[in-house]
Coordinates of C-alpha atoms and ligand atoms in Angstrom, one line a residue:
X1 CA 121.5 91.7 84.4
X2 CA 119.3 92.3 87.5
X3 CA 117.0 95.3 87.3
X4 CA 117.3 98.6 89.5
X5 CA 114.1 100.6 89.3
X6 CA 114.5 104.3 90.4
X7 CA 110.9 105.3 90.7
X8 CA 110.9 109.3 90.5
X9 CA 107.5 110.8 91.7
X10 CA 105.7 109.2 94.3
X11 CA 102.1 110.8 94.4
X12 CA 98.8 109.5 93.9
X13 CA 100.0 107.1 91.3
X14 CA 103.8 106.5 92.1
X15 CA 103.6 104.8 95.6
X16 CA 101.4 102.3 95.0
X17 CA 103.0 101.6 91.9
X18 CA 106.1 101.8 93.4
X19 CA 104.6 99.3 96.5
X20 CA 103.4 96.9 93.7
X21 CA 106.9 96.2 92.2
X22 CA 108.5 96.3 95.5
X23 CA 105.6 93.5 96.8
X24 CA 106.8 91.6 93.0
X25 CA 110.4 91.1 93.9
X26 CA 112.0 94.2 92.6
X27 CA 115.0 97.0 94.2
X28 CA 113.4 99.8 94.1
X29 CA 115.0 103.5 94.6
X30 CA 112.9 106.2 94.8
X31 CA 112.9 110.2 94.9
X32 CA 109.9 112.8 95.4
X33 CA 110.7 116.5 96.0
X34 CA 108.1 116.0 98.6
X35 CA 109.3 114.5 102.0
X36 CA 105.6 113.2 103.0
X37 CA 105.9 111.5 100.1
X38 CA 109.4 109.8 100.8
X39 CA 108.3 108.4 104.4
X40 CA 105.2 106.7 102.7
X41 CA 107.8 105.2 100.0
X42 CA 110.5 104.6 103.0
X43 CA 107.2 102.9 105.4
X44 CA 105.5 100.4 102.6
X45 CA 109.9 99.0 102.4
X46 CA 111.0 101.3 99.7
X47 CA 114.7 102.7 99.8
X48 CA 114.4 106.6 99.3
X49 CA 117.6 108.6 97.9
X50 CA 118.0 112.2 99.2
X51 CA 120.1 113.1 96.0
X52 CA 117.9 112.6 92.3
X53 CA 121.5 112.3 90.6
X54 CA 122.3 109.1 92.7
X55 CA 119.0 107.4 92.0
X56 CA 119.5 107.9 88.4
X57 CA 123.3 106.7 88.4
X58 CA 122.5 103.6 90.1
X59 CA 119.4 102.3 88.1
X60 CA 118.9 100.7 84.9
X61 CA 115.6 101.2 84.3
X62 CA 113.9 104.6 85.6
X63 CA 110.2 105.2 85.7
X64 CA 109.0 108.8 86.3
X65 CA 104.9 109.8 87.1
X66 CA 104.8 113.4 87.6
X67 CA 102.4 115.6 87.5
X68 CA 103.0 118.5 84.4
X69 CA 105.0 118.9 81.4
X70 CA 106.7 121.8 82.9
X71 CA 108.1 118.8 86.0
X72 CA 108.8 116.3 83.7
X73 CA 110.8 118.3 80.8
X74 CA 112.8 119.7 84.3
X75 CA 113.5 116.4 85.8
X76 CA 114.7 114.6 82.1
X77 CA 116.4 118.0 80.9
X78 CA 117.9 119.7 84.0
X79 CA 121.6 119.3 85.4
X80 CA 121.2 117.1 87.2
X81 CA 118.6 115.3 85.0
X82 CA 118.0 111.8 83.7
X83 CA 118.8 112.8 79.9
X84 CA 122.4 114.1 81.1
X85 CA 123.3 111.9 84.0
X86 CA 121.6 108.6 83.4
X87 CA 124.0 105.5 81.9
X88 CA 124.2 104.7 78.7
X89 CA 121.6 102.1 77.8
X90 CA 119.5 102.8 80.7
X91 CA 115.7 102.3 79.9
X92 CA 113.3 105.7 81.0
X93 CA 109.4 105.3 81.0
X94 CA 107.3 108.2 81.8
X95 CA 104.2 107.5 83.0
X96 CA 102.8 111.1 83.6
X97 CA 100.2 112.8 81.6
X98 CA 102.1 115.6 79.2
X99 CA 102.0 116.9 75.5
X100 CA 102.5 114.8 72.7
X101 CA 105.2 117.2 71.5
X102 CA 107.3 116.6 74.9
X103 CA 106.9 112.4 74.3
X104 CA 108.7 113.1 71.1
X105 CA 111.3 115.5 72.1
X106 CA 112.3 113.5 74.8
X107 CA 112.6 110.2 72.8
X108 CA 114.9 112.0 70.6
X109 CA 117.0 113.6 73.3
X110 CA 117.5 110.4 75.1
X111 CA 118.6 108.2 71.9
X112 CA 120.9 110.7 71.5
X113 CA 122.3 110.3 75.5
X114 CA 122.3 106.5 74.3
X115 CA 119.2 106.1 76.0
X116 CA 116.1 104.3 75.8
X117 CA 112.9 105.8 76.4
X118 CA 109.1 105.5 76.3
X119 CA 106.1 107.5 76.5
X120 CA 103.6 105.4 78.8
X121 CA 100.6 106.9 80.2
X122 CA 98.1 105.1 82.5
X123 CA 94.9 105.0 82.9
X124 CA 92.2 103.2 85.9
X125 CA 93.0 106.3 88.5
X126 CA 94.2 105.7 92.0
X127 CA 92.5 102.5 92.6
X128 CA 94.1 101.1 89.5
X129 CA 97.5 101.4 90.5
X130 CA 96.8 99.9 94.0
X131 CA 95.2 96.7 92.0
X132 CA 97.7 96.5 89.7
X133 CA 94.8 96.9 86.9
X134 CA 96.0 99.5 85.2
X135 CA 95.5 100.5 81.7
X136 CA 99.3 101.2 79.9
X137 CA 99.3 103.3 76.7
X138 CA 103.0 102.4 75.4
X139 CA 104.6 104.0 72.4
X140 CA 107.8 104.0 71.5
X141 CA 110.5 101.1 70.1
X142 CA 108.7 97.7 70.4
X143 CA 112.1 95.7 71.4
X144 CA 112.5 98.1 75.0
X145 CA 109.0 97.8 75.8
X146 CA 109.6 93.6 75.5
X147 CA 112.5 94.2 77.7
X148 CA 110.5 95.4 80.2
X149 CA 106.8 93.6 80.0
X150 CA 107.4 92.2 83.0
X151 CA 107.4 95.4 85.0
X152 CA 104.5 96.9 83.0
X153 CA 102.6 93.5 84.0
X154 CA 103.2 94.1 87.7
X155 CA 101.7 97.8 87.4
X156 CA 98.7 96.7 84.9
X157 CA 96.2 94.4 83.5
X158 CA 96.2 95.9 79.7
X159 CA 99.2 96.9 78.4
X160 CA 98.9 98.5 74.5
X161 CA 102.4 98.5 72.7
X162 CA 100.6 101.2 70.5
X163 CA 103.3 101.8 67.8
X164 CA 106.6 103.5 67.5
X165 CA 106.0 106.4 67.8
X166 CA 106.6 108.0 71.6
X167 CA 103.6 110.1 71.7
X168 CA 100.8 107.3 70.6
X169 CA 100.1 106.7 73.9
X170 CA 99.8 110.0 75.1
X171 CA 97.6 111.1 72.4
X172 CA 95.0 108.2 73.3
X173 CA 95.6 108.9 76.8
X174 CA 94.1 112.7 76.3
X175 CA 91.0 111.3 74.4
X176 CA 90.2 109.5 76.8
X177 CA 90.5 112.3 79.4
X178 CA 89.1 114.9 77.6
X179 CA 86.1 112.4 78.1
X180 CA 87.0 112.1 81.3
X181 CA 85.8 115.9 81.3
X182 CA 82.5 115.6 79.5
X183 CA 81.3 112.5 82.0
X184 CA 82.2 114.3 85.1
X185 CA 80.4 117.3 84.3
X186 CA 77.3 115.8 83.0
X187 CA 77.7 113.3 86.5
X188 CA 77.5 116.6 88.6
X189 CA 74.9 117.9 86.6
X190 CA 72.3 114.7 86.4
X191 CA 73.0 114.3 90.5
X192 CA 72.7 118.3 91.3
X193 CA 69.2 118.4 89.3
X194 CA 68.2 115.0 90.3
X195 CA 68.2 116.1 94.0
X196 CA 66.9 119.5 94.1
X197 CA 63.7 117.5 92.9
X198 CA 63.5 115.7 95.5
X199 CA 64.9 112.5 93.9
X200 CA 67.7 110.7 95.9
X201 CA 71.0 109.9 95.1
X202 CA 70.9 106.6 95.4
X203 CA 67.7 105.9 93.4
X204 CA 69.3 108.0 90.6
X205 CA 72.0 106.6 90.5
X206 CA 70.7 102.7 90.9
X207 CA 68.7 103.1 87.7
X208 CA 70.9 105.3 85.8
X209 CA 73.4 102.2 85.8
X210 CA 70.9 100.1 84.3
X211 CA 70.3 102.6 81.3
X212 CA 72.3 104.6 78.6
X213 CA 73.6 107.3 81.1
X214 CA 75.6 104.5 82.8
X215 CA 79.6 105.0 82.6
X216 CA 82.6 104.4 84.5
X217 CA 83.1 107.6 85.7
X218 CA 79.7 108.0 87.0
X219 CA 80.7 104.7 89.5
X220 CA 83.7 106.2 90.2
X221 CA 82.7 109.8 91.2
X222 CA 79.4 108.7 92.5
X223 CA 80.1 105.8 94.8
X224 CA 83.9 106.4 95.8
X225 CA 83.6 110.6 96.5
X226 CA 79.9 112.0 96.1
X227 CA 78.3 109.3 98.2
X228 CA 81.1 109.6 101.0
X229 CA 81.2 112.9 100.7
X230 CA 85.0 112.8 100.6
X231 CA 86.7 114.4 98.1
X232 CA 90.6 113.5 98.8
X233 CA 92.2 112.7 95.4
X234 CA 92.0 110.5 93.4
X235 CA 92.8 112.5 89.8
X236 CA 92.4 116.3 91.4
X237 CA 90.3 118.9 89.3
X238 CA 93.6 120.7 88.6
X239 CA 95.1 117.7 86.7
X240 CA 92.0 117.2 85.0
X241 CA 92.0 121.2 84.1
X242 CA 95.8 120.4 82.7
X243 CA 95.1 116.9 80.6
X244 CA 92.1 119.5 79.2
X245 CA 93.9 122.1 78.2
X246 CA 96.1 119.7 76.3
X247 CA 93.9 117.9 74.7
X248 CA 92.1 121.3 73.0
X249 CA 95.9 122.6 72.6
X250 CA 96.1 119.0 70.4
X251 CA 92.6 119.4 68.7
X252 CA 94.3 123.3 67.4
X253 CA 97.7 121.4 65.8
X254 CA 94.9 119.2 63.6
X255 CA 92.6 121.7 63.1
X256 CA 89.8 120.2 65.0
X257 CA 87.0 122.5 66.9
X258 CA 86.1 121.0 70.6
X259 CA 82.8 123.0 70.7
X260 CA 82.2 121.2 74.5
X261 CA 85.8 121.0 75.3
X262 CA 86.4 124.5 75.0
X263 CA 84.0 125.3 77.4
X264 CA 85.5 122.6 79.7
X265 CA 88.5 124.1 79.9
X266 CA 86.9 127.3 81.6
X267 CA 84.3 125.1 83.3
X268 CA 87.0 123.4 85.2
X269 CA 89.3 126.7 85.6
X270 CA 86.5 128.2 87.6
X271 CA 85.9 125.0 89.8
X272 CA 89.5 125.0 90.3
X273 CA 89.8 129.0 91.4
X274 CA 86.7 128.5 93.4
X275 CA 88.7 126.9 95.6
X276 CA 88.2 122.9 94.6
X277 CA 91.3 122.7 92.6
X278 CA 93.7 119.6 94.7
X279 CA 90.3 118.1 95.3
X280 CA 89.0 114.9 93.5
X281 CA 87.5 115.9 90.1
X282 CA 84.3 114.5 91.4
X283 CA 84.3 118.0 93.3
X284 CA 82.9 119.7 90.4
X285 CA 79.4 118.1 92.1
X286 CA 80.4 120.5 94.8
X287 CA 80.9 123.3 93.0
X288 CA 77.6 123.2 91.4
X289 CA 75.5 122.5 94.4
X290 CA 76.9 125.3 95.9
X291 CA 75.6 127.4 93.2
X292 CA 72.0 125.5 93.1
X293 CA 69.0 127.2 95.5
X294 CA 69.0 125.0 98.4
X295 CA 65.3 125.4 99.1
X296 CA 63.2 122.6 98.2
X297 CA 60.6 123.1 95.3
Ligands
NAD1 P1 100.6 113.7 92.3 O1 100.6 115.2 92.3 O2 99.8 113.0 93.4 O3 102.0 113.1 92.3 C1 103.1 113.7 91.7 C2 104.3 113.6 92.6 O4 105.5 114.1 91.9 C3 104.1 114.4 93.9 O5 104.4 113.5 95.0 C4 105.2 115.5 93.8 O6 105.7 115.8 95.1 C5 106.2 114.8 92.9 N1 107.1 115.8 92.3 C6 106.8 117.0 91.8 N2 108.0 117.6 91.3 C7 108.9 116.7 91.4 C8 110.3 116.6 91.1 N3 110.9 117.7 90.5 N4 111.0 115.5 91.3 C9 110.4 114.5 92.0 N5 109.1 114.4 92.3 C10 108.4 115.5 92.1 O7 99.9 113.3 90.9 P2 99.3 111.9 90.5 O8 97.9 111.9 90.6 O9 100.1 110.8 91.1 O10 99.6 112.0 88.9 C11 100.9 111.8 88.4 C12 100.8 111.8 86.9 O11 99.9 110.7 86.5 C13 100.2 113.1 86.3 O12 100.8 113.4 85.1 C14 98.7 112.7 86.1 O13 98.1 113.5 85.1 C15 98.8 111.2 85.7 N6 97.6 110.4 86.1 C16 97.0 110.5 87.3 C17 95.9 109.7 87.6 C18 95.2 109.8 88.9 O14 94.1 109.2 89.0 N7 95.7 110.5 89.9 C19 95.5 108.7 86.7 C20 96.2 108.6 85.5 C21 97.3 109.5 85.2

């Protein structure tokens, strides 16, 4: 049977993931409560539906990314949501960021709609879902996620069919996130005090890459925001602030302390209230520099 995507949430993430199977051959619907966000979908060839009930009766295979829990349990559990309207045998995929507990929920809900679902976060940011290099955390039954490998290898370069269960990926996915946290912050931190001695940037930053304080995210804050100075997301601080807050809300359920993490989750909070909160995580450079001396020693 030929595939119908219905692509639901086109932000950051969902357009050019959306683009990437439209550019691979695929029909693509798509809904976003934001109209911006439809014209982009409707511009790069996409066909956007006004109504979310229509999208989800006319495709087999629905892919949400959205940006909380709270949006994703409305959009699968509401009236006129996927778990109640979609047909029977239809294959979901949720790519957002939510609680483990929600992946789990949600798997049941849908087998019970006689529906297929699976909890698959991403990870590689923005530029990943433009190059199609994103990392896919799957869980959930291994004979859906074969029926739809293909799609998963037009959005991304590794794809991890982690195990059964729904919330495997997700639980990886906020590990890696809660690093996320850590690197940023100690990014902002080794930049900010590098510079108010009089060290630049760039030098810092060149021979930091060839020694242990190297990582990903320090070439990805550094030389895509800080150094531009341009700070348009990208993973914003306050979805960085959410992913933290459930990863430590994860850490309680085993009985794990996050002595750092903790104090990430207020770190971030006050970033985010000072006014940096839909910018790039990077921002929290910003933040601190604004809170540095600026005279020269
Ligand atoms: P975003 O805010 O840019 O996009 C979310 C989109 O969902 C927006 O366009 C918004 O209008 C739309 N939306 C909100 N409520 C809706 C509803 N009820 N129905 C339909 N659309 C609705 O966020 P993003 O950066 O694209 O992130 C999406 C998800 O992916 C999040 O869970 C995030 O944590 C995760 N994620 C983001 C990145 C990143 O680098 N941005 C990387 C990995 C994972």
């Amino acid at each position: 049977m030929t595939q119908t995507i219905g692509f639901i949430g086109l932000g950051n993430m969902g357009l050019p993931m959306a683009t990437n199977l439209i550019n691979a051959g695929y029909t693509v619907l798509g809904f976003d409560t934001n109209e911006a966000s439809n014209e982009k979908f409707v511009a790069i060839g996409g066909t956007a539906i006004a109504d979310v009930a229509q999208l989800i009766a006319k495709s087999t295979v629905i892919l949400t990314s959205l940006p909380t829990p709270q949006v994703v349990s409305a959009v699968y559990r509401g009236p006129q949501g996927i778990i109640q309207t979609a047909n029977k045998g239809t294959i979901i995929v949720d790519f957002s960021t939510v609680n483990p507990q929600l992946n789990d929920e949600l798997y049941v809900e849908a087998q019970q709609a006689e529906l297929h679902y699976l909890g698959a976060p991403v990870s590689g940011g923005v530029i990943g879902a433009i190059k199609a290099t994103l990392t896919i955390m799957v869980g959930g039954d291994s004979e859906i996620h074969q029926q739809i490998t293909t799609i998963f290898n037009t959005l991304g370069k590794n794809i991890y069919h982690l195990g059964t269960s729904p919330s495997i990926g997700t639980r990886i996915k906020l590990l890696n996130n809660l690093m996320i946290g850590f690197y940023t912050e100690a990014v902002a931190e080794t930049i900010v005090l590098g510079e108010q001695m009089g060290i630049e940037a760039d030098v810092l930053f060149e021979v930091l890459s060839n020694s242990y304080g190297q990582s990903r995210i320090f070439e990805r804050n550094y030389l895509e925001y800080m150094k531009n100075n341009d700070y348009n997301p990208g993973f914003t601080t306050n979805l960085l602030l959410k992913d933290l807050k459930l990863a430590k809300e994860m850490a309680q359920q085993v009985g794990v302390p996050l002595p750092i993490g903790d104090k990430l989750v207020d770190l971030y909070s006050t970033i985010s209230d000072e006014g940096f909160g839909d910018n790039d995580m990077a921002a929290s450079y910003l933040s601190l520099k604004n809170k540095t001396k600026i005279e020269q020693l």
